[in-house]
Amino acid sequence: MDEISAKVPTPSPRLAGLPGYGRGRAGAAQIFAHRLGSNEAPDAPDRAVRQAVAAAFDGANRYPDLRGETLGAALALRHGLKADQVAVAAGSIVLLDQLMRAYCDGGDEIVTAWRSYEAYPILAGLAGARLVEVPLNSEHCLDAAAMRTAVGSRTRAVLICNPNNPTGTALAPEALDGLLDALPADLLILLDEAYCDFDGSAEAVRAAPARRLARHPNLVILRTFSKAWGLAGLRAGYAMAAPEIIAAIHAVAPPFPLPGVALAAVLAAIELPEAVAARVDRNAAERARLTSGIAALGLPVAQSAANFVWLPVGPRAEALNAHLAGVGIAARCFAREGVRITTGTAADTDAVLDALARFRPND
Ligand SMILES: *Cc1c(COP(=O)(O)O)cnc(C)c1O
């Protein structure tokens, strides 16, 4: 008998050399008292959301909506859009992946500010595209003029994360509108607003998409239920765009994008805007305490509009992250750049400030 050949097929070269998606914990085996590495909400889901999930689970023998259309219609209504202007998926990261695959071909470029969300280079690489990284300005904020200048003949899309992860910095609404106006109308513009609920009034957060989409048919706005809506574990996000763009998302998306329990949870959650308002208020209070406390300790901290703070400590990033991990605080480290710390409960803030006060750069 011949020996069975041990040769395992190799995947596409597109996969070679892609960065990995890191965990929001310093070491997977460690148990952290303060889980501040993934920008999650610190509180458990509301009662009404739990009840909706339990009821939906009773029907788990049936397939859910083919396209998540019940949720899509509810979100369209909430934002004053038509149902065919909304697509849902198991997280906005999935929608980004689908959009890049739907619109990019090998050699296309996607312009984005950098440092930004660590998933972007992975998703761009998987789509065969090249991410063109435009440095943030000295305030750790997106440089609109430089973004415009970076657009070239190979540019297919511009990706804007606002507020930006991991720096927390945000463009003012007028500055964002100015950038959208300045970008060529034939480019796909991907506006990732994962953290927008923490920045601006609830009414502005609800109304802005219809206004911007009416002016920019090439715009896609991405939102998530993972952050201010407190449902990261259920995986739900949505895209708002022209019907043609939504159709392209559907063309690359497998059917049944969200499980029935996730659809039910989000449908219940959007009936509870006061729960989001409470999270946003708590976040603003703890973010202010963190920011002023960190500055008072003489450590650098960027002006955040999100549910985390960015400490651009450069070469001290790994030491700072290890120091935090040593006292049970999980943060997110970007080697030689900085450390991102999620805003949690008041007790989380106390623990972070206490730990930072005891950080010695040469630890
Ligand atoms: C957390 C986050 C997302 C949301 O991802 P989901 O897949 O919806 O959980 C998207 N973009 C940015 C910049 C994020 O930080």
XYZ file of C-alpha atoms and ligand atoms in Angstrom:
378
model
C 0.000 0.000 0.000
C 1.216 3.466 -0.812
C 1.546 5.824 2.061
C -1.123 8.503 2.126
C 0.412 11.706 0.856
C 0.705 14.238 3.693
C 0.487 17.224 1.401
C -2.015 19.810 2.638
C -3.360 22.258 0.041
C -2.086 25.823 0.435
C -4.478 28.770 0.538
C -4.343 31.754 -1.808
C -1.188 33.891 -1.595
C -3.534 36.764 -0.640
C -3.474 35.255 2.862
C 0.311 35.346 3.185
C 1.696 37.980 5.496
C -1.645 39.381 6.693
C -1.516 40.702 10.272
C -3.579 38.734 12.786
C -6.554 40.108 14.671
C -5.424 40.488 18.288
C -7.396 39.641 21.384
C -8.373 42.430 23.761
C -6.490 40.730 26.588
C -2.798 40.670 27.317
C -2.713 36.882 27.657
C -5.575 34.529 26.877
C -4.965 32.407 29.977
C -5.127 35.268 32.478
C -8.388 36.201 34.188
C -8.760 39.988 34.285
C -10.791 41.828 36.900
C -11.096 44.786 34.499
C -11.770 43.849 30.873
C -10.937 47.083 29.096
C -9.369 45.754 25.914
C -12.262 45.518 23.452
C -14.434 48.607 23.976
C -17.375 46.536 25.176
C -20.178 47.876 27.364
C -19.599 46.970 31.023
C -23.264 46.190 31.775
C -25.297 43.059 30.963
C -28.225 43.246 28.492
C -31.521 44.760 29.608
C -34.406 42.571 30.803
C -36.514 43.276 27.722
C -33.634 42.164 25.495
C -33.181 38.944 27.467
C -36.889 38.193 27.234
C -36.887 38.763 23.476
C -33.905 36.419 23.088
C -35.619 33.718 25.174
C -38.807 33.995 23.109
C -36.880 33.882 19.813
C -34.985 30.813 20.940
C -38.277 28.897 21.142
C -38.368 29.175 17.339
C -34.767 28.117 16.779
C -35.855 25.076 14.766
C -36.806 27.494 11.951
C -34.492 29.531 9.699
C -34.447 33.255 10.478
C -35.099 36.087 7.944
C -33.352 35.425 4.631
C -31.742 38.896 4.674
C -32.515 40.028 8.205
C -35.247 42.099 6.551
C -37.416 42.575 9.669
C -34.505 44.293 11.383
C -33.485 46.117 8.208
C -36.980 47.595 7.884
C -37.013 48.673 11.543
C -33.614 50.354 11.158
C -34.699 52.065 7.934
C -37.725 53.468 9.752
C -35.552 54.646 12.638
C -33.249 56.550 10.271
C -35.880 57.836 7.845
C -34.588 55.657 4.995
C -36.174 53.171 2.598
C -35.910 49.481 3.455
C -33.664 48.895 0.412
C -31.096 51.343 1.829
C -30.161 49.075 4.762
C -28.275 45.763 5.019
C -27.611 43.875 8.243
C -24.866 41.389 9.120
C -23.267 39.604 12.064
C -21.195 42.668 12.960
C -20.181 45.714 10.961
C -16.803 44.070 10.392
C -18.629 41.502 8.234
C -20.197 44.306 6.178
C -16.785 45.904 5.677
C -15.467 42.565 4.452
C -18.408 42.159 2.082
C -18.093 45.702 0.736
C -14.379 45.359 0.059
C -14.894 42.038 -1.692
C -17.823 43.417 -3.686
C -16.006 46.543 -4.873
C -12.265 45.824 -4.975
C -10.172 43.893 -7.439
C -6.508 42.965 -7.199
C -4.300 46.054 -7.212
C -7.042 48.461 -6.121
C -6.173 50.862 -3.323
C -8.180 51.782 -0.261
C -7.150 55.055 1.369
C -7.495 55.271 5.135
C -6.046 57.215 8.036
C -3.505 55.380 10.157
C -3.252 54.383 12.978
C -6.811 53.142 12.796
C -8.821 49.945 13.282
C -6.570 46.905 13.116
C -9.125 44.903 11.083
C -8.749 47.224 8.069
C -5.449 45.901 6.680
C -6.655 42.323 7.136
C -9.931 42.895 5.291
C -8.271 44.925 2.529
C -5.650 42.214 2.060
C -8.289 39.485 1.871
C -10.048 41.460 -0.861
C -6.751 41.681 -2.759
C -6.602 45.433 -2.252
C -3.797 47.559 -0.850
C -4.430 49.824 2.100
C -2.869 53.274 1.652
C -2.227 54.576 5.169
C -2.365 58.349 5.645
C -0.717 59.390 8.943
C -2.894 61.018 11.596
C -2.015 64.605 12.473
C -0.144 65.675 15.609
C -3.420 65.623 17.586
C -3.848 61.922 16.648
C -6.760 62.951 14.420
C -7.566 62.181 10.790
C -5.896 64.681 8.427
C -8.637 65.499 5.904
C -6.394 67.381 3.472
C -3.824 64.574 3.432
C -6.589 62.010 2.872
C -7.787 63.936 -0.161
C -4.253 64.183 -1.532
C -3.643 60.447 -1.089
C -6.440 59.589 -3.530
C -4.892 58.465 -6.819
C -5.785 56.705 -10.038
C -5.836 53.274 -8.372
C -7.983 54.363 -5.441
C -11.248 52.467 -5.319
C -12.448 53.358 -1.839
C -11.792 55.725 1.052
C -12.291 54.331 4.549
C -13.033 56.800 7.326
C -13.282 55.702 10.959
C -15.021 58.442 12.915
C -14.539 58.608 15.883
C -11.261 56.874 15.159
C -10.232 53.628 16.816
C -7.821 53.441 18.700
C -7.227 57.181 19.202
C -10.843 58.187 19.980
C -10.428 61.435 18.073
C -13.359 62.675 15.981
C -13.885 65.097 13.141
C -16.539 67.706 13.874
C -19.689 67.130 11.742
C -18.839 70.094 9.483
C -15.285 68.851 8.966
C -16.594 65.396 8.058
C -19.077 66.939 5.612
C -16.233 68.983 4.119
C -14.156 65.843 3.588
C -17.082 63.988 1.990
C -17.606 66.958 -0.363
C -13.910 67.052 -1.263
C -13.611 63.373 -2.205
C -14.220 62.335 -5.836
C -17.850 61.272 -6.350
C -16.894 58.049 -8.160
C -15.130 56.536 -5.139
C -16.786 54.263 -2.633
C -16.674 56.036 0.715
C -16.882 53.743 3.731
C -17.732 55.665 6.891
C -17.254 53.435 9.935
C -19.258 54.978 12.771
C -18.906 52.216 15.354
C -18.509 54.831 18.109
C -20.792 57.618 16.862
C -23.350 57.120 19.662
C -20.772 58.424 22.142
C -20.225 61.614 20.122
C -23.107 63.992 19.555
C -26.784 64.016 20.447
C -28.976 60.953 19.955
C -31.029 62.963 17.477
C -27.970 63.877 15.383
C -26.816 60.242 15.451
C -30.240 59.153 14.184
C -30.746 61.849 11.547
C -27.274 62.289 10.022
C -27.273 59.238 7.701
C -30.350 60.267 5.643
C -28.942 63.770 5.225
C -25.514 62.538 4.137
C -26.815 59.765 1.864
C -29.077 62.231 0.042
C -25.986 64.278 -0.817
C -23.530 61.421 -1.439
C -24.858 58.356 -3.332
C -21.327 56.889 -3.132
C -21.368 56.819 0.689
C -21.805 53.776 2.932
C -22.392 54.353 6.649
C -21.579 51.466 8.976
C -22.998 51.128 12.456
C -22.781 48.420 15.109
C -24.721 47.138 18.115
C -21.466 46.042 19.761
C -20.487 49.265 21.519
C -23.018 51.777 22.906
C -25.834 49.273 22.374
C -24.047 46.739 24.552
C -24.571 43.606 22.426
C -21.058 42.700 21.216
C -21.618 39.014 21.953
C -24.680 38.785 19.700
C -22.866 40.093 16.620
C -25.032 42.633 14.841
C -24.220 45.602 12.633
C -25.739 47.388 9.670
C -24.892 49.397 6.594
C -26.836 52.323 5.151
C -26.283 53.210 1.490
C -27.868 53.620 -1.932
C -30.012 50.603 -2.963
C -27.423 49.649 -5.609
C -24.711 49.358 -2.947
C -27.008 47.383 -0.634
C -27.695 45.031 -3.568
C -23.946 44.517 -4.026
C -23.633 43.594 -0.341
C -26.447 41.066 -0.759
C -24.717 39.645 -3.829
C -21.644 38.641 -1.815
C -23.383 37.848 1.508
C -24.538 34.320 2.284
C -28.246 34.083 3.208
C -29.448 34.257 6.840
C -26.899 36.882 7.947
C -28.105 37.008 11.575
C -29.403 34.280 13.863
C -32.984 34.691 15.065
C -31.924 35.399 18.645
C -29.677 38.260 17.518
C -32.430 39.733 15.331
C -34.860 39.581 18.261
C -32.335 41.121 20.662
C -31.614 44.081 18.411
C -35.295 44.641 17.615
C -35.907 44.811 21.379
C -32.844 47.001 21.994
C -33.883 49.679 19.491
C -37.081 50.088 21.493
C -34.905 51.069 24.487
C -33.034 54.222 23.415
C -32.933 55.312 27.078
C -30.610 52.375 27.821
C -28.176 53.700 25.200
C -28.525 57.231 26.569
C -27.640 55.941 30.049
C -24.550 54.158 28.704
C -23.502 57.245 26.762
C -23.885 59.448 29.857
C -21.980 57.042 32.093
C -19.285 56.798 29.446
C -18.945 60.574 29.205
C -18.515 60.854 32.974
C -15.922 58.066 33.234
C -14.102 59.235 30.091
C -13.779 62.718 31.594
C -12.429 61.267 34.858
C -9.976 59.051 32.981
C -8.792 61.817 30.663
C -8.215 64.413 33.371
C -6.751 61.826 35.744
C -4.286 60.569 33.140
C -3.273 64.108 32.174
C -2.791 64.987 35.852
C -0.339 62.079 36.135
C 1.736 63.625 33.344
C 0.962 60.859 30.848
C -0.098 61.726 27.281
C -3.777 61.204 26.428
C -5.713 62.083 23.266
C -9.068 63.889 23.272
C -11.558 61.030 22.936
C -15.112 61.142 21.584
C -15.564 57.379 22.047
C -15.733 54.821 24.887
C -11.976 54.502 25.319
C -8.897 56.628 25.775
C -5.620 56.518 23.863
C -2.294 56.942 25.603
C 0.324 57.621 22.915
C 3.279 56.570 25.070
C 5.385 55.354 22.119
C 8.253 53.080 23.207
C 6.712 52.642 26.682
C 3.527 51.009 25.316
C 4.473 47.408 26.034
C 5.748 48.209 29.522
C 2.580 50.130 30.339
C 0.347 47.356 29.033
C 2.276 44.734 31.021
C 2.028 46.891 34.146
C -1.763 47.120 33.725
C -2.059 43.386 33.060
C -0.061 42.742 36.218
C -2.803 44.367 38.293
C -5.686 42.666 36.489
C -6.446 45.298 33.853
C -6.779 44.127 30.242
C -6.062 46.975 27.800
C -5.081 46.989 24.117
C -1.413 47.490 23.315
C -0.088 48.784 20.004
C 3.599 48.063 20.266
C 5.822 51.169 20.272
C 2.758 53.370 19.613
C 0.396 53.444 22.546
C -2.166 51.766 24.769
C -5.935 51.975 24.401
C -8.060 51.629 27.530
C -11.843 51.162 27.372
C -14.048 53.300 29.609
C -15.853 50.958 31.970
C -17.543 51.365 35.335
C -16.501 53.859 38.010
C -14.620 51.000 39.701
C -12.751 50.326 36.445
C -11.754 54.007 36.249
C -10.521 53.941 39.862
C -8.456 50.828 39.174
C -6.913 52.295 36.000
C -5.987 55.616 37.596
C -4.564 53.835 40.635
C -2.463 51.556 38.413
C -1.264 54.413 36.209
C -0.217 56.406 39.274
C 2.096 53.520 40.154
C 3.521 53.117 36.635
C 7.198 53.854 36.374
C 8.422 54.124 32.794
C 11.332 51.830 33.574
C 9.157 49.123 35.156
C -15.728 47.546 17.353
C -15.588 48.127 15.984
C -16.407 47.719 14.950
C -17.562 46.831 15.236
O -17.421 45.584 14.886
P -18.625 44.566 15.022
O -18.200 43.587 14.014
O -19.907 45.244 14.662
O -18.611 44.076 16.437
C -16.277 48.287 13.706
N -15.366 49.243 13.499
C -14.576 49.685 14.469
C -13.629 50.774 14.198
C -14.636 49.120 15.732
O -13.825 49.528 16.703
